Short mmCIF file of C-alpha atoms and ligand atoms in Angstrom, two decimals:
data_model
loop_
_atom_site.label_atom_id
_atom_site.label_comp_id
_atom_site.label_asym_id
_atom_site.label_seq_id
_atom_site.Cartn_x
_atom_site.Cartn_y
_atom_site.Cartn_z
CA MET A 1 133.88 112.42 25.31
CA LYS A 2 130.13 112.03 25.53
CA ASP A 3 127.77 113.50 22.92
CA ASP A 4 126.51 116.28 25.18
CA THR A 5 130.07 117.53 25.54
CA ARG A 6 131.02 117.15 21.90
CA ILE A 7 127.90 118.92 20.76
CA VAL A 8 128.92 122.04 22.65
CA HIS A 9 132.47 122.11 21.31
CA ALA A 10 132.34 120.57 17.82
CA GLY A 11 133.39 122.92 15.03
CA ARG A 12 134.06 125.88 17.33
CA HIS A 13 137.37 127.80 17.21
CA PRO A 14 136.94 131.06 19.14
CA GLU A 15 140.69 131.67 18.91
CA ASN A 16 140.28 132.17 15.15
CA PHE A 17 137.54 134.76 15.59
CA ARG A 18 138.88 137.17 18.21
CA GLY A 19 137.37 135.05 20.95
CA ALA A 20 133.80 135.10 19.64
CA VAL A 21 132.03 132.03 21.02
CA ASN A 22 130.18 131.35 17.77
CA THR A 23 131.73 131.30 14.31
CA PRO A 24 130.57 134.55 12.68
CA VAL A 25 128.48 134.69 9.50
CA TYR A 26 130.81 135.16 6.54
CA ARG A 27 128.77 136.57 3.70
CA THR A 28 131.09 136.60 0.77
CA SER A 29 131.41 135.68 -2.85
CA THR A 30 134.70 137.35 -3.76
CA VAL A 31 137.82 136.82 -1.68
CA ILE A 32 140.51 139.46 -2.20
CA SER A 33 144.19 138.54 -2.55
CA GLN A 34 146.76 141.09 -1.31
CA ASN A 35 149.10 140.46 -4.23
CA MET A 36 149.95 138.05 -7.01
CA ASP A 37 151.88 135.74 -4.68
CA GLU A 38 148.80 135.23 -2.52
CA TRP A 39 146.64 134.87 -5.64
CA ASP A 40 148.97 132.13 -6.92
CA ARG A 41 149.05 130.39 -3.54
CA LYS A 42 145.24 130.37 -3.27
CA HIS A 43 144.90 128.99 -6.78
CA ARG A 44 147.51 126.29 -6.15
CA GLU A 45 145.73 125.39 -2.93
CA GLN A 46 142.34 125.33 -4.60
CA ALA A 47 143.57 123.08 -7.41
CA SER A 48 145.29 120.65 -5.09
CA THR A 49 142.88 120.34 -2.19
CA TYR A 50 139.55 121.52 -3.66
CA GLU A 51 138.98 122.73 -0.11
CA PRO A 52 141.00 125.92 0.21
CA ASP A 53 140.85 128.06 3.31
CA LEU A 54 138.84 130.89 1.78
CA PHE A 55 138.95 131.01 -2.00
CA TYR A 56 135.52 131.87 -3.33
CA GLY A 57 132.16 131.76 -1.57
CA ARG A 58 130.95 128.71 -3.48
CA TYR A 59 133.82 126.64 -2.08
CA GLY A 60 132.69 127.33 1.46
CA THR A 61 133.23 129.93 4.16
CA PRO A 62 134.39 129.63 7.77
CA THR A 63 130.68 129.46 8.70
CA SER A 64 129.84 126.53 6.43
CA LYS A 65 133.12 124.80 7.28
CA ALA A 66 132.35 125.06 10.99
CA LEU A 67 129.06 123.24 10.41
CA GLN A 68 130.74 120.64 8.19
CA GLU A 69 133.41 120.02 10.81
CA ALA A 70 130.85 119.72 13.61
CA MET A 71 128.60 117.31 11.70
CA ALA A 72 131.51 115.11 10.58
CA GLU A 73 132.78 114.91 14.13
CA LEU A 74 129.39 114.17 15.72
CA GLU A 75 128.59 111.53 13.15
CA GLY A 76 132.03 109.94 13.23
CA GLY A 77 132.54 110.41 9.49
CA PHE A 78 135.61 111.62 7.62
CA LYS A 79 134.22 114.90 6.24
CA ALA A 80 130.87 116.55 5.62
CA PHE A 81 129.45 118.86 2.97
CA VAL A 82 126.55 121.28 3.23
CA TYR A 83 123.73 121.76 0.71
CA PRO A 84 120.91 124.27 0.20
CA SER A 85 118.32 121.64 1.21
CA GLY A 86 118.01 118.10 2.43
CA VAL A 87 116.84 117.00 -1.01
CA SER A 88 119.95 118.41 -2.66
CA ALA A 89 122.08 116.40 -0.20
CA CYS A 90 120.11 113.19 -0.97
CA VAL A 91 120.28 113.67 -4.74
CA THR A 92 123.95 114.69 -4.83
CA ALA A 93 124.86 111.64 -2.76
CA ILE A 94 123.27 109.39 -5.41
CA LEU A 95 124.61 111.31 -8.43
CA ALA A 96 128.13 111.16 -6.98
CA PHE A 97 128.22 107.39 -7.47
CA ALA A 98 125.70 106.54 -10.20
CA GLY A 99 125.56 107.44 -13.87
CA GLN A 100 124.46 106.26 -17.29
CA GLY A 101 123.68 102.52 -17.28
CA ASP A 102 123.91 102.15 -13.51
CA HIS A 103 121.36 100.59 -11.17
CA VAL A 104 120.30 102.12 -7.86
CA LEU A 105 118.23 100.40 -5.17
CA VAL A 106 115.84 102.63 -3.23
CA PRO A 107 113.47 101.61 -0.40
CA ASP A 108 109.74 101.83 -1.14
CA SER A 109 109.36 104.02 1.97
CA VAL A 110 111.80 106.65 0.65
CA TYR A 111 111.27 110.39 1.11
CA GLY A 112 108.87 111.56 -1.65
CA PRO A 113 111.10 113.88 -3.69
CA VAL A 114 113.80 111.18 -3.96
CA ARG A 115 111.13 108.85 -5.36
CA ARG A 116 110.10 111.57 -7.77
CA ILE A 117 113.54 112.32 -9.25
CA SER A 118 114.07 108.57 -9.66
CA GLY A 119 111.31 108.58 -12.26
CA THR A 120 112.20 111.86 -13.93
CA MET A 121 115.76 113.20 -14.14
CA PHE A 122 117.54 109.99 -13.07
CA LYS A 123 115.63 108.14 -15.76
CA ARG A 124 116.60 110.74 -18.36
CA PHE A 125 120.23 110.36 -17.28
CA GLY A 126 120.03 106.59 -17.78
CA ILE A 127 120.12 105.71 -14.08
CA GLU A 128 117.74 102.86 -13.37
CA VAL A 129 116.10 103.01 -9.95
CA GLU A 130 114.54 99.85 -8.53
CA PHE A 131 112.39 100.09 -5.42
CA TYR A 132 112.70 97.42 -2.75
CA ASP A 133 110.77 96.42 0.36
CA PRO A 134 112.37 98.39 3.23
CA GLY A 135 112.16 95.25 5.39
CA ILE A 136 114.24 93.24 2.91
CA GLY A 137 117.38 92.95 5.09
CA SER A 138 119.97 90.54 3.65
CA GLY A 139 117.35 89.57 1.04
CA ILE A 140 118.71 92.57 -0.88
CA GLU A 141 121.18 90.01 -2.28
CA ALA A 142 118.58 88.98 -4.86
CA ARG A 143 118.24 92.59 -6.09
CA MET A 144 121.93 93.23 -6.63
CA ARG A 145 123.18 93.44 -10.22
CA PRO A 146 126.67 93.96 -11.62
CA GLN A 147 125.58 97.55 -12.40
CA THR A 148 124.29 98.31 -8.89
CA ARG A 149 126.29 101.30 -7.70
CA VAL A 150 124.19 102.66 -4.84
CA VAL A 151 122.00 101.02 -2.23
CA TYR A 152 119.98 103.86 -0.77
CA THR A 153 118.46 103.43 2.69
CA GLU A 154 116.33 105.45 5.06
CA ALA A 155 115.41 104.34 8.58
CA PRO A 156 112.82 104.66 9.79
CA GLY A 157 111.02 105.18 6.48
CA SER A 158 109.39 108.47 5.57
CA MET A 159 105.76 108.73 6.73
CA THR A 160 105.36 105.07 7.74
CA PHE A 161 108.47 104.47 9.88
CA GLU A 162 109.52 101.01 8.69
CA MET A 163 112.84 100.06 10.23
CA GLN A 164 115.67 98.82 8.02
CA ASP A 165 118.39 96.32 8.91
CA ILE A 166 121.19 98.58 7.70
CA PRO A 167 124.13 96.34 8.79
CA ALA A 168 122.65 93.38 6.89
CA ILE A 169 121.98 95.49 3.79
CA ALA A 170 125.42 97.11 3.95
CA ALA A 171 127.21 93.76 4.20
CA VAL A 172 125.57 92.60 0.96
CA ALA A 173 126.04 95.94 -0.81
CA HIS A 174 129.73 96.06 0.02
CA ARG A 175 130.29 92.50 -1.15
CA HIS A 176 128.94 93.68 -4.51
CA GLY A 177 130.98 96.87 -4.56
CA ALA A 178 128.03 99.22 -4.07
CA VAL A 179 127.97 102.34 -1.92
CA VAL A 180 125.45 102.54 0.94
CA VAL A 181 123.80 105.94 1.26
CA MET A 182 121.51 106.46 4.24
CA ASP A 183 119.03 109.24 4.92
CA ASN A 184 119.67 109.59 8.67
CA THR A 185 117.45 112.63 9.20
CA TRP A 186 115.06 111.01 11.72
CA ALA A 187 117.75 109.93 14.15
CA THR A 188 120.27 112.75 13.59
CA PRO A 189 123.96 111.99 14.23
CA LEU A 190 123.12 111.55 17.92
CA LEU A 191 120.65 108.66 17.77
CA TYR A 192 122.10 106.59 14.93
CA ARG A 193 125.81 105.98 14.41
CA ALA A 194 125.50 105.45 10.68
CA PHE A 195 129.18 104.70 10.08
CA ASP A 196 129.29 102.04 12.80
CA HIS A 197 126.57 100.19 10.89
CA GLY A 198 128.20 100.12 7.48
CA VAL A 199 126.88 103.32 5.92
CA ASP A 200 129.26 105.06 3.48
CA VAL A 201 127.44 108.37 3.06
CA SER A 202 124.96 109.67 5.63
CA VAL A 203 122.63 112.42 4.46
CA HIS A 204 120.56 114.75 6.61
CA ALA A 205 117.82 117.26 6.08
CA ALA A 206 119.45 119.66 8.54
CA THR A 207 116.28 121.67 7.92
CA LYS A 208 114.74 119.40 10.55
CA TYR A 209 116.30 118.69 13.98
CA VAL A 210 119.78 120.11 13.42
CA THR A 211 118.49 123.60 12.69
CA GLY A 212 115.57 122.78 14.95
CA HIS A 213 113.58 126.01 14.75
CA SER A 214 111.77 125.80 11.40
CA ASP A 215 113.63 128.80 10.06
CA ALA A 216 116.09 127.51 7.44
CA MET A 217 116.51 125.00 4.61
CA LEU A 218 119.74 123.02 4.74
CA GLY A 219 121.26 119.65 3.90
CA VAL A 220 124.38 117.84 5.07
CA ALA A 221 126.13 114.76 3.71
CA THR A 222 128.85 113.10 5.76
CA THR A 223 131.15 110.56 4.16
CA THR A 224 133.78 107.94 4.85
CA GLU A 225 137.30 108.64 3.62
CA ALA A 226 136.87 106.08 0.80
CA CYS A 227 133.85 107.92 -0.66
CA TYR A 228 135.13 111.41 -0.01
CA GLU A 229 136.66 112.26 -3.41
CA ARG A 230 133.60 111.21 -5.40
CA LEU A 231 131.19 113.07 -3.14
CA LYS A 232 133.40 116.16 -3.09
CA ALA A 233 133.68 116.24 -6.87
CA ALA A 234 129.91 115.90 -7.33
CA THR A 235 129.20 118.53 -4.69
CA LEU A 236 131.55 121.10 -6.16
CA ASP A 237 130.83 120.31 -9.81
CA LEU A 238 127.10 120.75 -9.20
CA GLY A 239 127.80 124.07 -7.49
CA GLN A 240 126.17 122.98 -4.25
CA VAL A 241 126.50 125.66 -1.63
CA ALA A 242 124.56 126.66 1.50
CA SER A 243 124.00 130.20 2.70
CA PRO A 244 126.25 131.24 5.61
CA ASP A 245 123.21 132.63 7.43
CA ASP A 246 121.51 129.23 7.26
CA CYS A 247 124.71 127.47 8.33
CA TYR A 248 124.87 129.82 11.32
CA LEU A 249 121.29 128.94 12.27
CA ALA A 250 122.11 125.25 11.97
CA LEU A 251 125.18 125.66 14.21
CA ARG A 252 123.07 127.52 16.72
CA GLY A 253 120.41 124.81 16.65
CA LEU A 254 122.99 122.04 16.86
CA ARG A 255 124.16 123.17 20.32
CA THR A 256 120.80 122.23 21.86
CA LEU A 257 120.08 119.16 19.72
CA GLY A 258 120.74 116.73 22.58
CA VAL A 259 118.31 118.24 25.06
CA ARG A 260 115.67 118.85 22.43
CA LEU A 261 115.82 115.26 21.20
CA ARG A 262 115.61 113.83 24.71
CA GLN A 263 112.62 116.00 25.53
CA GLN A 264 110.79 115.55 22.22
CA GLY A 265 111.62 111.86 21.85
CA GLY A 266 110.42 111.10 25.37
CA ALA A 267 107.23 113.10 24.89
CA ALA A 268 106.59 111.43 21.51
CA ILE A 269 106.75 107.98 23.11
CA ARG A 270 104.24 109.11 25.75
CA VAL A 271 101.88 110.44 23.08
CA ALA A 272 102.35 107.28 20.98
CA GLU A 273 101.56 105.04 23.96
CA TRP A 274 98.48 107.10 24.73
CA LEU A 275 97.33 106.79 21.12
CA GLU A 276 97.69 103.00 21.35
CA THR A 277 94.98 103.04 24.02
CA ARG A 278 92.52 105.01 21.88
CA PRO A 279 89.54 103.12 20.43
CA GLU A 280 89.74 105.23 17.24
CA VAL A 281 93.31 104.13 16.46
CA THR A 282 94.15 100.90 14.67
CA GLN A 283 97.95 101.19 14.49
CA VAL A 284 100.69 103.46 15.83
CA MET A 285 103.76 103.48 13.57
CA SER A 286 106.85 104.07 15.68
CA PRO A 287 109.85 101.75 16.04
CA ALA A 288 110.21 102.93 19.64
CA LEU A 289 107.05 101.01 20.62
CA PRO A 290 107.56 97.39 21.76
CA GLY A 291 104.75 96.16 19.50
CA ASP A 292 106.21 97.71 16.35
CA PRO A 293 107.63 95.31 13.72
CA GLY A 294 110.84 97.39 13.65
CA HIS A 295 111.30 97.56 17.41
CA ALA A 296 113.97 94.85 17.73
CA ILE A 297 116.22 96.48 15.12
CA TRP A 298 115.60 99.91 16.60
CA LYS A 299 116.58 98.65 20.03
CA ARG A 300 119.65 96.92 18.66
CA ASP A 301 120.98 99.77 16.51
CA PHE A 302 119.48 103.09 17.62
CA LEU A 303 120.31 105.16 20.68
CA GLY A 304 116.88 106.73 21.08
CA ALA A 305 113.79 108.04 19.33
CA SER A 306 113.07 111.47 17.93
CA GLY A 307 109.68 113.14 18.01
CA LEU A 308 108.22 112.03 14.67
CA PHE A 309 105.83 109.11 14.19
CA ALA A 310 102.44 108.27 12.66
CA PHE A 311 99.23 106.48 13.44
CA ALA A 312 96.26 105.19 11.50
CA LEU A 313 92.58 105.60 12.30
CA LYS A 314 90.32 102.55 12.22
CA PRO A 315 88.36 102.21 8.95
CA GLU A 316 85.15 103.47 10.59
CA PHE A 317 86.97 106.67 11.65
CA ALA A 318 89.00 107.16 8.45
CA GLY A 319 86.35 109.51 7.05
CA SER A 320 86.84 111.75 10.09
CA ARG A 321 90.52 112.43 9.45
CA ARG A 322 89.85 115.96 8.17
CA THR A 323 87.62 116.80 11.13
CA PHE A 324 90.19 115.39 13.56
CA ILE A 325 93.09 117.38 12.09
CA ASP A 326 91.05 120.58 11.87
CA ALA A 327 90.04 120.22 15.53
CA LEU A 328 93.64 120.22 16.78
CA LYS A 329 94.84 123.51 18.23
CA LEU A 330 98.40 122.81 19.42
CA PHE A 331 99.37 120.48 16.55
CA ALA A 332 99.59 122.85 13.58
CA LEU A 333 98.84 121.48 10.12
CA GLY A 334 102.13 121.66 8.27
CA GLY A 335 104.79 119.73 6.42
CA SER A 336 108.38 119.41 7.53
CA TRP A 337 109.29 118.65 11.15
CA GLY A 338 112.17 118.78 13.62
CA GLY A 339 111.38 122.23 14.98
CA TYR A 340 110.39 123.14 18.53
CA GLU A 341 106.69 123.08 17.68
CA SER A 342 104.18 120.28 17.28
CA LEU A 343 102.82 119.49 13.83
CA VAL A 344 100.24 117.23 12.24
CA MET A 345 99.85 116.09 8.64
CA PRO A 346 97.69 113.57 6.75
CA ILE A 347 99.74 110.84 5.06
CA ASP A 348 98.87 108.87 1.94
CA PRO A 349 102.26 107.54 0.90
CA PRO A 350 102.76 106.18 -2.62
CA ARG A 351 104.13 102.64 -2.93
CA THR A 352 105.57 100.63 -5.82
CA VAL A 353 106.57 97.18 -4.51
CA THR A 354 104.82 97.10 -1.12
CA GLN A 355 101.31 97.88 0.05
CA TYR A 356 100.44 100.80 2.31
CA ALA A 357 97.82 99.43 4.68
CA TYR A 358 95.93 102.57 5.73
CA PRO A 359 94.85 104.68 2.74
CA GLY A 360 92.84 107.68 3.85
CA ALA A 361 93.47 107.06 7.53
CA GLY A 362 97.11 107.91 8.21
CA VAL A 363 98.15 110.85 10.40
CA ARG A 364 101.73 111.93 11.07
CA LEU A 365 102.60 113.77 14.27
CA HIS A 366 105.66 115.74 15.18
CA VAL A 367 105.87 116.25 18.92
CA GLY A 368 107.40 119.57 19.89
CA LEU A 369 108.57 121.09 23.16
CA GLU A 370 105.12 121.92 24.50
CA ASP A 371 104.02 120.25 27.75
CA VAL A 372 103.13 116.69 26.85
CA ASP A 373 99.93 116.70 28.96
CA ASP A 374 98.70 119.71 26.98
CA LEU A 375 99.47 117.88 23.74
CA ILE A 376 97.57 114.77 24.83
CA ALA A 377 94.66 116.96 25.93
CA ASP A 378 94.66 118.56 22.47
CA LEU A 379 94.45 115.12 20.79
CA ASP A 380 91.78 114.03 23.28
CA ARG A 381 89.71 117.11 22.43
CA ALA A 382 90.06 116.42 18.70
CA PHE A 383 88.86 112.82 19.16
CA ALA A 384 85.89 114.18 21.14
CA THR A 385 85.07 116.51 18.25
CA VAL A 386 85.08 113.52 15.89
CA ALA A 387 82.75 111.61 18.23
CA SER A 388 80.27 114.47 18.35
C1 PLP B 401 112.46 116.76 4.91
C2 PLP B 401 113.21 115.56 4.54
C3 PLP B 401 114.14 115.59 3.49
C4 PLP B 401 114.35 116.80 2.64
O1 PLP B 401 114.81 117.92 3.32
P1 PLP B 401 114.52 119.39 2.78
O2 PLP B 401 115.45 120.22 3.58
O3 PLP B 401 113.08 119.66 3.01
O4 PLP B 401 114.87 119.40 1.32
C5 PLP B 401 114.86 114.45 3.23
N1 PLP B 401 114.67 113.33 3.93
C6 PLP B 401 113.78 113.25 4.94
C7 PLP B 401 113.63 111.98 5.68
C8 PLP B 401 113.02 114.36 5.26
O5 PLP B 401 112.10 114.27 6.22
#
């Protein structure tokens, strides 16, 4: 079946909920047993599967399990787990496979908080993180060590949208016995088939497009069967759990993910192409543009573009970044992305082993569901304000 069909049906079982179309919100900690026999059965089940039907709220509810089932199916993974945030999914996916004395490779374009914990808690735990050029491809061979347990990837990169050759990286990582974790938030399960390209664990900030309405924090990690036990143990041992209300919102958002992505991705390309024609702009960073260094890989591996990209102002306009952003009316100044609304944010990404080319001049846009002509008019007006 095609994605648009699967997205409507994945994880739904109305027959289990008196015909209700959507899985209800199960708010529960305690689960009552009718008698000692049921108590014993639930405990046996919990000990043997770690994924009992309904045992205790922390082990999941029908609401969280519906989301897990839907995400695993859409992504083509074995199983999925939910987390209270995207960051908790990213971090748990690393901690599941790396410990004291281990080496983890992380792209220089990684999402900020993952960079941060690499230098704080991971360091304290004796996990050595080495940053690598996101464009390294099969050159990752030279970075592999006997202690390398995880090769972390993210494509396109946070803020600056560098593409990564995931199949090439995964081939090397697997030859060395390392697990490939990918932050697949930008593409969602619909636009990047992580498991077809050699990824072992695909993590998502479901806060973004999956929930899609800027009203919940949520993470998801989907895994192959081979990595399932390790990820499950880490997830449950760390007490990772997502609120059933947030899982419900994510399930509700998920049903319209396909149409939202088509609309927002298409509009984002139009805005990006328009920005390329602007005299104030030196570079538009989006792998969906033919001139982008990552375009060939994007075209080869991805099934579309979402609505997030960045651009840089020419040096003579860099000092006007504040004025430009303040002049925008439809693009609201805010972090996060993936909702129905357009957003703008200044970017000054930190780098360790590569150079960021546009300090003081970078602007990230998230294109929402507004009319694209109105959005372009808003940007046009802001450029006019800068000129005056
Ligand atoms: C936002 C984001 C995260 C973190 O998600 P939260 O839900 O905010 O914790 C992780 N990776 C990427 C690429 C993101 O954009």
